[in-house]
Coordinates of C-alpha atoms in Angstrom, one line a residue:
X3 CA -30.0 -78.7 32.3
X4 CA -27.2 -81.3 31.9
X5 CA -25.7 -79.0 29.1
X6 CA -25.0 -76.0 31.5
X7 CA -22.4 -75.5 33.3
X8 CA -22.3 -76.0 36.9
X9 CA -21.2 -72.6 37.8
X10 CA -24.4 -71.3 36.5
X11 CA -26.3 -73.8 38.2
X12 CA -24.8 -73.4 41.6
X13 CA -25.7 -69.9 40.8
X14 CA -29.5 -70.5 40.3
X15 CA -29.9 -73.1 42.7
X16 CA -27.9 -70.3 45.1
X17 CA -31.1 -68.4 44.9
X18 CA -33.0 -70.7 46.4
X19 CA -34.0 -70.5 49.9
X20 CA -32.0 -73.3 51.9
X21 CA -34.8 -74.2 55.0
X22 CA -37.4 -74.5 52.9
X23 CA -39.2 -76.8 49.7
X24 CA -36.1 -79.2 50.1
X25 CA -38.2 -82.3 48.9
X26 CA -38.4 -80.2 45.1
X27 CA -34.2 -79.3 45.6
X28 CA -34.2 -83.5 46.0
X29 CA -36.1 -84.0 43.5
X30 CA -34.2 -81.7 41.4
X31 CA -30.9 -83.4 43.1
X32 CA -32.2 -86.9 40.7
X33 CA -32.1 -85.6 37.6
X34 CA -28.5 -86.1 36.8
X35 CA -24.9 -86.3 38.2
X36 CA -23.8 -82.6 37.7
X37 CA -27.6 -81.8 39.3
X38 CA -27.0 -83.8 42.3
X39 CA -23.4 -82.7 43.1
X40 CA -24.9 -79.0 42.6
X41 CA -27.6 -79.4 45.2
X42 CA -25.5 -81.7 47.4
X43 CA -24.4 -78.7 49.8
X44 CA -28.0 -77.2 50.3
X45 CA -29.4 -80.3 51.3
X46 CA -27.4 -81.4 53.9
X47 CA -26.6 -77.7 54.9
X48 CA -29.1 -78.1 58.3
X49 CA -29.8 -81.1 60.2
X50 CA -33.3 -81.4 62.4
X51 CA -34.6 -83.0 65.7
X52 CA -37.1 -82.2 67.2
X53 CA -37.3 -85.0 69.6
X54 CA -35.8 -87.9 71.3
X55 CA -38.5 -90.1 70.6
X56 CA -37.4 -89.5 66.7
X57 CA -35.3 -92.8 67.3
X58 CA -35.7 -93.7 63.8
X59 CA -34.7 -90.4 62.1
X60 CA -31.3 -90.2 64.1
X61 CA -30.6 -93.5 63.0
X62 CA -31.1 -93.3 59.7
X63 CA -28.8 -89.3 60.0
X64 CA -25.7 -91.6 61.2
X65 CA -26.2 -94.2 58.6
X66 CA -26.3 -91.2 56.0
X67 CA -23.0 -89.9 58.2
X68 CA -21.2 -93.2 58.7
X69 CA -21.1 -93.7 55.4
X70 CA -20.2 -91.1 53.3
X71 CA -18.2 -88.8 55.7
X72 CA -17.8 -86.1 52.9
X73 CA -21.6 -85.4 53.4
X74 CA -21.1 -84.7 57.1
X75 CA -18.4 -81.7 56.1
X76 CA -21.3 -80.3 54.0
X77 CA -23.5 -80.0 57.3
X78 CA -23.6 -76.0 58.5
X79 CA -26.8 -75.9 61.2
X80 CA -27.8 -78.5 63.5
X81 CA -30.8 -77.9 65.5
X82 CA -31.6 -80.3 68.4
X83 CA -34.6 -80.6 70.7
X84 CA -35.6 -82.4 73.8
X85 CA -33.1 -85.5 74.2
X86 CA -32.7 -87.0 77.7
X87 CA -28.8 -87.4 78.8
X88 CA -30.5 -89.2 81.5
X89 CA -29.6 -93.5 81.7
X90 CA -32.2 -95.5 80.1
X91 CA -33.6 -97.0 82.6
X92 CA -34.4 -93.3 84.5
X93 CA -36.3 -92.9 81.1
X94 CA -40.1 -93.1 81.1
X95 CA -40.8 -96.4 79.0
X96 CA -42.2 -94.6 76.0
X97 CA -38.7 -93.0 75.4
X98 CA -36.6 -95.9 75.5
X99 CA -35.0 -96.3 72.0
X100 CA -35.1 -99.5 70.7
X101 CA -31.1 -101.6 70.6
X102 CA -29.2 -99.9 67.5
X103 CA -29.4 -102.5 64.8
X104 CA -25.7 -104.6 64.5
X105 CA -24.4 -102.6 61.6
X106 CA -24.9 -99.5 62.6
X107 CA -23.4 -100.1 66.1
X108 CA -20.2 -101.4 63.8
X109 CA -19.6 -98.4 62.1
X110 CA -20.1 -96.3 64.8
X111 CA -17.5 -97.7 66.9
X112 CA -14.8 -97.6 63.9
X113 CA -15.9 -94.1 64.1
X114 CA -16.0 -93.0 67.3
X115 CA -12.2 -95.7 67.5
X116 CA -11.0 -93.3 64.4
X117 CA -11.7 -89.8 65.7
X118 CA -8.2 -89.9 67.9
X119 CA -10.6 -88.9 71.0
X120 CA -9.3 -89.3 75.1
X121 CA -9.0 -92.9 76.0
X122 CA -11.7 -92.4 78.5
X123 CA -14.0 -90.2 76.4
X124 CA -14.4 -93.3 73.7
X125 CA -14.4 -95.8 76.3
X126 CA -17.7 -93.7 77.2
X127 CA -19.1 -93.9 73.5
X128 CA -18.5 -97.2 73.1
X129 CA -21.0 -98.4 76.5
X130 CA -23.4 -95.9 76.1
X131 CA -23.7 -97.1 72.1
X132 CA -22.9 -100.2 72.8
X133 CA -26.3 -100.5 75.4
X134 CA -24.2 -100.1 79.1
X135 CA -25.4 -98.9 82.1
X136 CA -25.1 -95.5 81.2
X137 CA -27.0 -95.9 77.6
X138 CA -29.1 -92.9 76.3
X139 CA -30.1 -91.0 73.3
X140 CA -26.9 -88.8 74.5
X141 CA -24.5 -90.9 72.5
X142 CA -26.2 -90.7 69.8
X143 CA -26.2 -86.9 69.6
X144 CA -22.9 -86.5 70.5
X145 CA -21.8 -89.1 67.3
X146 CA -23.7 -86.7 65.4
X147 CA -22.2 -83.9 66.8
X148 CA -19.2 -85.5 65.6
X149 CA -20.0 -86.5 62.5
X150 CA -20.5 -82.3 61.5
X151 CA -16.7 -80.5 62.0
X152 CA -18.0 -77.8 60.3
X153 CA -20.8 -76.8 61.2
X154 CA -21.4 -72.5 62.3
X155 CA -24.9 -72.9 63.7
X156 CA -25.9 -75.0 66.7
X157 CA -29.3 -74.5 68.2
X158 CA -30.5 -76.7 71.0
X159 CA -32.7 -77.9 73.4
X160 CA -31.6 -78.0 77.2
X161 CA -31.6 -81.2 78.9
X162 CA -30.9 -81.9 82.7
X163 CA -27.4 -83.8 83.4
X164 CA -26.5 -81.6 80.7
X165 CA -23.1 -80.5 82.7
X166 CA -21.9 -84.3 82.5
X167 CA -23.2 -85.0 79.3
X168 CA -21.5 -87.0 76.5
X169 CA -22.6 -84.5 74.6
X170 CA -21.1 -81.5 76.5
X171 CA -17.9 -83.9 77.0
X172 CA -17.4 -84.2 73.4
X173 CA -17.3 -80.4 72.6
X174 CA -14.8 -79.9 75.5
X175 CA -12.6 -82.3 73.5
X176 CA -13.6 -82.0 70.0
X177 CA -14.2 -78.6 69.9
X178 CA -16.4 -77.5 66.2
X179 CA -14.0 -74.9 65.4
X180 CA -16.2 -73.1 63.4
X181 CA -18.8 -72.7 65.2
X182 CA -19.8 -69.3 65.3
X183 CA -23.3 -69.1 66.6
X184 CA -25.2 -71.0 70.2
X185 CA -28.9 -71.0 70.8
X186 CA -30.1 -72.3 74.0
X187 CA -33.2 -72.9 75.3
X188 CA -34.4 -74.3 78.5
X189 CA -36.7 -77.7 77.9
X190 CA -39.6 -76.5 80.0
X191 CA -42.1 -73.7 80.5
X192 CA -41.5 -73.1 84.4
X193 CA -37.7 -73.1 85.9
X194 CA -34.2 -72.8 83.8
X195 CA -30.9 -74.1 83.4
X196 CA -27.5 -72.9 84.8
X197 CA -25.2 -71.3 82.9
X198 CA -22.6 -73.4 84.6
X199 CA -23.4 -76.2 82.2
X200 CA -22.6 -74.5 79.3
X201 CA -18.9 -73.6 79.8
X202 CA -18.0 -75.8 77.1
X203 CA -19.9 -74.3 74.4
X204 CA -18.9 -70.7 75.5
X205 CA -15.0 -71.8 75.0
X206 CA -15.6 -72.8 71.5
X207 CA -12.6 -71.0 69.8
X208 CA -14.5 -69.2 67.0
X209 CA -17.7 -68.5 68.7
X210 CA -19.7 -65.2 68.2
X211 CA -22.8 -65.3 69.1
X212 CA -25.0 -67.2 72.2
X213 CA -28.9 -66.7 72.4
X214 CA -30.3 -67.7 75.8
X215 CA -34.0 -68.2 76.7
X216 CA -34.9 -69.2 80.2
X217 CA -31.1 -69.8 81.1
X218 CA -29.7 -68.6 85.1
X219 CA -27.2 -66.4 85.0
X220 CA -26.2 -65.3 88.3
X221 CA -23.3 -65.6 90.1
X222 CA -24.0 -68.7 91.5
X223 CA -24.9 -70.4 88.5
X224 CA -21.8 -68.9 85.8
X225 CA -18.4 -69.7 88.6
X226 CA -17.4 -72.2 86.2
X227 CA -16.2 -69.4 83.7
X228 CA -12.9 -68.9 83.2
X229 CA -11.1 -64.8 82.5
X230 CA -10.9 -64.2 79.3
X231 CA -11.2 -67.4 77.8
X232 CA -14.1 -66.8 75.5
X233 CA -14.3 -65.0 72.2
X234 CA -18.1 -64.1 72.5
X235 CA -18.8 -60.6 70.7
X236 CA -22.7 -61.0 70.9
X237 CA -24.9 -62.4 74.2
X238 CA -28.8 -62.2 74.1
X239 CA -30.7 -63.2 77.4
X240 CA -33.8 -63.5 76.9
X241 CA -36.1 -64.4 79.4
X242 CA -33.4 -65.3 81.5
X243 CA -31.9 -64.7 85.0
X244 CA -28.7 -62.0 85.8
X245 CA -27.6 -60.2 88.7
X246 CA -24.4 -58.4 88.9
X247 CA -21.7 -61.3 89.9
X248 CA -23.2 -62.6 87.2
X249 CA -22.8 -60.0 84.5
X250 CA -19.4 -59.7 85.9
X251 CA -18.2 -63.1 85.3
X252 CA -19.8 -62.6 82.0
X253 CA -18.1 -59.2 80.9
X254 CA -14.5 -60.8 82.7
X255 CA -14.8 -64.3 80.9
X256 CA -15.8 -62.3 77.1
X257 CA -13.0 -59.3 77.1
X258 CA -14.2 -58.8 73.4
X259 CA -18.1 -58.7 74.0
X260 CA -19.9 -55.7 72.0
X261 CA -23.5 -56.1 72.6
X262 CA -25.2 -57.8 75.9
X263 CA -28.9 -57.8 75.7
X264 CA -30.8 -59.2 78.9
X265 CA -34.6 -59.5 79.2
X266 CA -35.2 -60.4 82.7
X267 CA -37.8 -63.6 83.4
X268 CA -40.6 -63.3 85.6
X269 CA -40.8 -65.8 89.0
X270 CA -41.8 -69.3 86.7
X271 CA -38.5 -68.8 85.6
X272 CA -36.6 -68.2 89.2
X273 CA -35.3 -65.5 91.6
X274 CA -32.9 -62.5 90.4
X275 CA -31.5 -59.6 92.1
X276 CA -32.2 -56.3 89.8
X277 CA -29.1 -54.0 91.3
X278 CA -29.1 -51.5 89.0
X279 CA -26.5 -49.6 91.6
X280 CA -24.5 -52.7 91.3
X281 CA -24.9 -53.5 87.3
X282 CA -23.5 -50.3 87.3
X283 CA -20.9 -50.7 89.3
X284 CA -19.9 -53.6 87.2
X285 CA -20.3 -51.9 83.7
X286 CA -18.5 -49.4 85.1
X287 CA -15.0 -51.8 85.7
X288 CA -15.7 -54.3 83.3
X289 CA -18.0 -52.9 80.1
X290 CA -15.5 -50.8 78.7
X291 CA -15.9 -52.4 75.1
X292 CA -19.3 -52.5 74.9
X293 CA -21.0 -51.4 72.2
X294 CA -24.9 -51.6 72.1
X295 CA -26.6 -52.6 76.2
X296 CA -30.6 -53.1 76.6
X297 CA -31.4 -53.4 79.8
X298 CA -35.2 -55.2 79.7
X299 CA -36.9 -55.8 83.4
X300 CA -40.9 -54.5 82.0
X301 CA -42.2 -58.2 83.4
X302 CA -40.6 -58.8 86.1
X303 CA -42.1 -58.8 89.3
X304 CA -39.7 -56.9 91.6
X305 CA -40.2 -58.0 95.8
X306 CA -41.4 -55.5 97.6
X307 CA -38.5 -54.6 99.8
X308 CA -36.0 -54.4 96.5
X309 CA -34.8 -50.4 95.8
X310 CA -35.4 -50.0 92.2
X311 CA -35.0 -46.2 92.4
X312 CA -30.7 -47.0 93.3
X313 CA -30.4 -46.0 89.4
X314 CA -27.2 -47.5 87.1
X315 CA -25.4 -44.5 87.7
X316 CA -22.5 -42.5 85.9
X317 CA -22.5 -44.5 81.8
X318 CA -19.7 -42.1 80.5
X319 CA -16.8 -44.4 81.1
X320 CA -18.4 -46.5 78.4
X321 CA -16.6 -44.5 75.7
X322 CA -17.5 -47.2 72.9
X323 CA -21.6 -47.5 73.4
X324 CA -23.2 -46.8 70.4
X325 CA -26.8 -48.1 71.9
X326 CA -28.7 -47.9 74.9
X327 CA -31.6 -49.4 75.6
X328 CA -32.8 -49.1 79.3
X329 CA -35.7 -48.0 81.6
X330 CA -36.2 -44.8 82.7
X331 CA -36.0 -46.0 87.0
X332 CA -33.1 -47.2 85.5
X333 CA -31.0 -44.2 84.3
X334 CA -32.9 -42.0 87.0
X335 CA -34.2 -42.2 91.0
X336 CA -36.7 -40.1 92.0
X337 CA -34.4 -37.5 93.3
X338 CA -32.6 -36.7 90.1
X339 CA -34.6 -33.9 89.0
X340 CA -31.9 -31.7 87.4
X341 CA -32.6 -30.8 83.7
X342 CA -29.0 -31.8 83.1
X343 CA -28.7 -35.4 85.0
X344 CA -29.3 -37.6 81.7
X345 CA -26.5 -35.4 79.9
X346 CA -24.3 -36.1 82.8
X347 CA -24.6 -39.5 82.9
X348 CA -24.8 -41.0 79.4
X349 CA -22.0 -41.2 77.1
X350 CA -21.0 -39.4 74.4
X351 CA -20.6 -42.1 72.0
X352 CA -24.3 -43.0 71.9
X353 CA -26.1 -42.6 68.3
X354 CA -29.0 -44.2 69.5
X355 CA -31.2 -44.3 72.7
X356 CA -34.3 -46.1 73.7
X357 CA -35.9 -45.5 77.0
X358 CA -38.9 -47.3 78.5
X359 CA -40.5 -44.6 80.2
X360 CA -43.8 -45.7 80.9
X361 CA -43.4 -45.8 84.5
X362 CA -42.7 -41.8 84.6
X363 CA -45.8 -41.0 82.3
X364 CA -48.5 -38.4 83.1
X365 CA -52.0 -39.2 84.1
X366 CA -53.7 -38.1 87.3
X367 CA -51.1 -38.3 89.6
X368 CA -49.4 -35.1 90.2
X369 CA -46.2 -36.7 90.3
X370 CA -46.2 -38.8 87.7
X371 CA -46.6 -35.5 85.5
X372 CA -43.9 -33.8 87.0
X373 CA -41.6 -36.7 86.4
X374 CA -42.6 -36.4 82.8
X375 CA -41.8 -32.9 83.0
X376 CA -38.5 -33.3 84.1
X377 CA -38.2 -36.2 81.9
X378 CA -38.8 -33.8 78.8
X379 CA -36.5 -31.3 80.0
X380 CA -33.7 -33.9 80.6
X381 CA -34.2 -34.9 76.4
X382 CA -34.1 -31.5 75.2
X383 CA -30.9 -31.1 77.4
X384 CA -29.1 -33.6 75.6
X385 CA -30.6 -33.0 72.1
X386 CA -29.4 -29.5 72.3
X387 CA -26.0 -30.3 73.7
X388 CA -23.2 -30.5 71.3
X389 CA -21.1 -33.3 73.2
X390 CA -24.0 -35.3 71.7
X391 CA -23.2 -34.6 68.3
X392 CA -23.5 -38.7 67.3
X393 CA -26.3 -39.4 68.9
X394 CA -29.1 -39.5 65.8
X395 CA -32.3 -41.5 66.8
X396 CA -34.3 -41.3 70.3
X397 CA -37.3 -43.6 71.0
X398 CA -39.6 -43.4 74.0
X399 CA -41.9 -45.5 75.1
X400 CA -44.6 -43.7 77.3
X401 CA -48.2 -42.9 77.0
X402 CA -48.0 -39.7 75.5
X403 CA -45.9 -37.5 72.8
X404 CA -42.7 -35.0 73.2
X405 CA -42.8 -31.1 72.3
X406 CA -39.8 -30.2 70.2
X407 CA -38.6 -26.7 71.6
X408 CA -37.3 -24.5 68.6
X409 CA -33.4 -24.7 70.0
X410 CA -34.1 -28.1 69.5
X411 CA -35.2 -27.9 65.9
X412 CA -32.8 -26.0 65.0
X413 CA -30.0 -28.4 66.1
X414 CA -31.7 -30.5 63.5
X415 CA -34.3 -32.6 65.4
X416 CA -37.8 -33.4 63.9
X417 CA -40.9 -35.3 66.1
X418 CA -40.4 -38.7 62.8
X419 CA -43.3 -41.0 64.9
X420 CA -45.9 -40.3 68.0
X421 CA -48.9 -42.7 68.6
X422 CA -50.0 -43.6 72.0
X423 CA -47.3 -45.8 73.2
X424 CA -44.4 -43.2 72.6
X425 CA -42.5 -41.2 69.8
X426 CA -39.0 -41.5 68.1
X427 CA -37.3 -38.3 67.5
X428 CA -34.7 -38.3 64.6
X429 CA -31.9 -35.6 64.0
X430 CA -31.0 -34.6 60.5
X431 CA -26.9 -35.4 59.7
X432 CA -25.2 -32.0 60.0
X433 CA -24.2 -31.9 56.6
X434 CA -27.5 -32.7 55.6
X435 CA -28.5 -29.9 58.0
X436 CA -25.6 -27.6 56.3
X437 CA -26.8 -28.5 52.8
X438 CA -29.9 -27.2 53.4
X439 CA -29.7 -24.4 55.4

């Protein structure tokens, strides 16, 4: 193996999954210096810390990176879960770390002093690392972040006091210029984490994608977002909270946002007001750049006094929109029985339309059957309208299928897939229809 060119070895190892079987890669690295040099970037591609009680692993990583600074530049992904930002005297005794060994402390302080940090931040680092009143694992996590400047992916489990944490202060004063994706999850099965505690992350210079789980993005929890200061293009919120005020703050802060996916959380996450009418107004004012929009509230327990029959309204101004995923009642109110309703409110730029119409599915109730018939007519109007020439896929979730009209078939539409949970309609491309006609 030593006789093989390094370029060939790099090609071989690049085919090996980075995230699996690292022990094998580590064994290969021991074969000779060439193998070590080639395998090293894969060994240090990802760092992962699962819990703050992993003090020994955290400090082993610190020791390696402090003694080999070039190794830290190889890290591209950093996963950290459930560390505490509270002072140690507030932590359960079992979670309180042992004092940092003297030699490791000395190397850590040298790194902090040489990092060019603001005096206040450097002093706070020294105080917490040295076991002062505010000592916490937070300082060691922040130091790890300081030592991996080229990381592109960060996944963290959101902890309490995050906004005031040294970790977040580090990001604010020494931004990671290559970080393009951040995943944040609330560290509990109930409640949520406020978006205001994550503002420093959203303002990173190269950030492209944000994924949040159980995040409170309501208007009152996102007041610190500065208009136009985020480069974000994709935001995915799962089991989270977002009202029209939060949506406006998000769209104003992220003028280049192209993809927005919202899956609202249940009452165990918190309270939110899903006012489709107000959300539609915000989209018309500030959502012209959106290309993909997913609005998924199926797990939400709507308050009894809430009017969910006020839909988004006209979306034709969203001329960049290519993908729309929404519920039937987000698009159609009970009074919207005109066959051309969807055709009048949807943008002609759509290529894919997904509608959760389970609430409008047919059944024993005559009203539900009428809604289904109206909805089918509204779909047919879209399918035969030449202005929707780019629309190629319609997916509907409901308990029954769909009958294609001869006119829709002539326009190139076919029933691609039908089942108990809904159906998928596909349209043949215009050039293919012309070729076969």
